[in-house]
C-alpha positions as a printed Julia matrix, in Angstrom:
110×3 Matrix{Float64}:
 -11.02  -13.19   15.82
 -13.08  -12.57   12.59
 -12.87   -8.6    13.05
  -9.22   -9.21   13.33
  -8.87  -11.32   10.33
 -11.01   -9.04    8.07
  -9.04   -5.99    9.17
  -5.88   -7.53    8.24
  -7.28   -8.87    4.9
  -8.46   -5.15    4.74
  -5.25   -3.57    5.31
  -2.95   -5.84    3.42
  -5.26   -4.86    0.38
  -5.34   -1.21    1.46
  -1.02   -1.21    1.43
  -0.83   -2.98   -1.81
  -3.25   -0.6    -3.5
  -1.3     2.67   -2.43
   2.58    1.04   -2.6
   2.12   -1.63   -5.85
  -1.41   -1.11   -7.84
  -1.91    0.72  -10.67
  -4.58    2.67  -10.29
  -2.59    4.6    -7.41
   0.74    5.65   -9.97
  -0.32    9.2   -10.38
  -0.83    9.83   -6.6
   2.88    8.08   -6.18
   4.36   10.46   -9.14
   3.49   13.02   -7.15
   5.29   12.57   -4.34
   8.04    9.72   -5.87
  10.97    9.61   -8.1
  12.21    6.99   -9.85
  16.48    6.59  -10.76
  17.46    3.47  -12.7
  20.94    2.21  -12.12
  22.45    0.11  -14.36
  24.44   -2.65  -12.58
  27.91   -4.4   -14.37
  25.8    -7.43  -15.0
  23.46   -5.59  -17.39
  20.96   -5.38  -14.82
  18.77   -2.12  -14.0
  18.19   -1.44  -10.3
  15.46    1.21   -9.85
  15.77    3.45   -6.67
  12.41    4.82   -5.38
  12.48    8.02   -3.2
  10.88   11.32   -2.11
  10.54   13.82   -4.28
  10.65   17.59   -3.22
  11.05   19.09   -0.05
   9.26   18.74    3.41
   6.01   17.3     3.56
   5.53   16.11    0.05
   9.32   14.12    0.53
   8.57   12.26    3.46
   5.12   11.37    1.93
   7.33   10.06   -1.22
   9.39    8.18    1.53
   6.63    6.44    3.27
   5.03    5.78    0.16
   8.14    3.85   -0.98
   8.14    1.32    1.84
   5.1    -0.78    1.91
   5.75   -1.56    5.36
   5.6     2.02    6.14
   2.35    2.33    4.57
   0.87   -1.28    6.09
   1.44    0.54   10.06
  -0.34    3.8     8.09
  -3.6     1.43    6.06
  -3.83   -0.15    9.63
  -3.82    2.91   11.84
  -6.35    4.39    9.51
  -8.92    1.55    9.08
  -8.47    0.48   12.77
  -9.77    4.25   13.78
 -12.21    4.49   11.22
 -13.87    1.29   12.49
 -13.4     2.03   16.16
 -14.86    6.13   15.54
 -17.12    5.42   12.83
 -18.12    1.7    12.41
 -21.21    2.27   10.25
 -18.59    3.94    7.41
 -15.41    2.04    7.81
 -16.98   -1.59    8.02
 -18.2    -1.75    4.46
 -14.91   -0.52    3.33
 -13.18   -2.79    5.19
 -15.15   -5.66    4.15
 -15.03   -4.61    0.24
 -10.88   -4.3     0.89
 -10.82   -7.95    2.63
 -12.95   -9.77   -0.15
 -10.62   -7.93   -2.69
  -7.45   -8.86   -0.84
  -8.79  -12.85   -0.29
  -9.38  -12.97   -4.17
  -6.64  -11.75   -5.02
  -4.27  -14.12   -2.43
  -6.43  -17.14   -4.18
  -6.08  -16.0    -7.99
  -2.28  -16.01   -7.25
  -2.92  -19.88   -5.7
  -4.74  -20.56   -8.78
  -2.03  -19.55  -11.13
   0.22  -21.3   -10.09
């Protein structure tokens, strides 16, 4: 049960740092596009998707749905620990005590 818990943790923190964080734009530029919509109510909708052709689009396209790239941060830590444990397990446990501070700083401000 703990190894389960700490690889969720691990790859809940994983998906938000390629789909949401910062630090990961540039990577997303490359294979995203943003279009901004402007709605009758004076609202802007913003419409993420693929950029490019082949490859590089349906990278943009995954990239774009965070489910998409939760099933991807799973399959990839879950391998990594099951292949090579001695790697993966202090990245997963650095990912897990990132996402569980991060899940109580947003209990905390509110």
């Amino acid at each position: 049960m703990f190894e389960f818990t700490l690889l969720g943790l691990a790859a809940f923190r994983c998906m938000r740092l390629f789909a949401f964080d910062l630090v990961s734009i540039k990577l997303r530029q490359y294979f995203q596009v943003e279009e901004e919509h402007f709605l009758e109510d004076g609202t802007v909708e913003v419409i993420i998707s693929g950029k490019g052709k082949g490859i590089r689009y349906i990278i943009g396209e995954m990239l774009a749905c965070h489910w998409c790239v939760g099933m991807w941060s799973t399959i990839g830590l879950y391998t990594g620990y099951t292949l090579a444990p001695m790697i993966f397990t202090p990245i997963i446990v650095v990912l897990a005590i990132a996402a569980l501070a991060g899940i109580i700083e947003v209990f905390l401000s509110k």
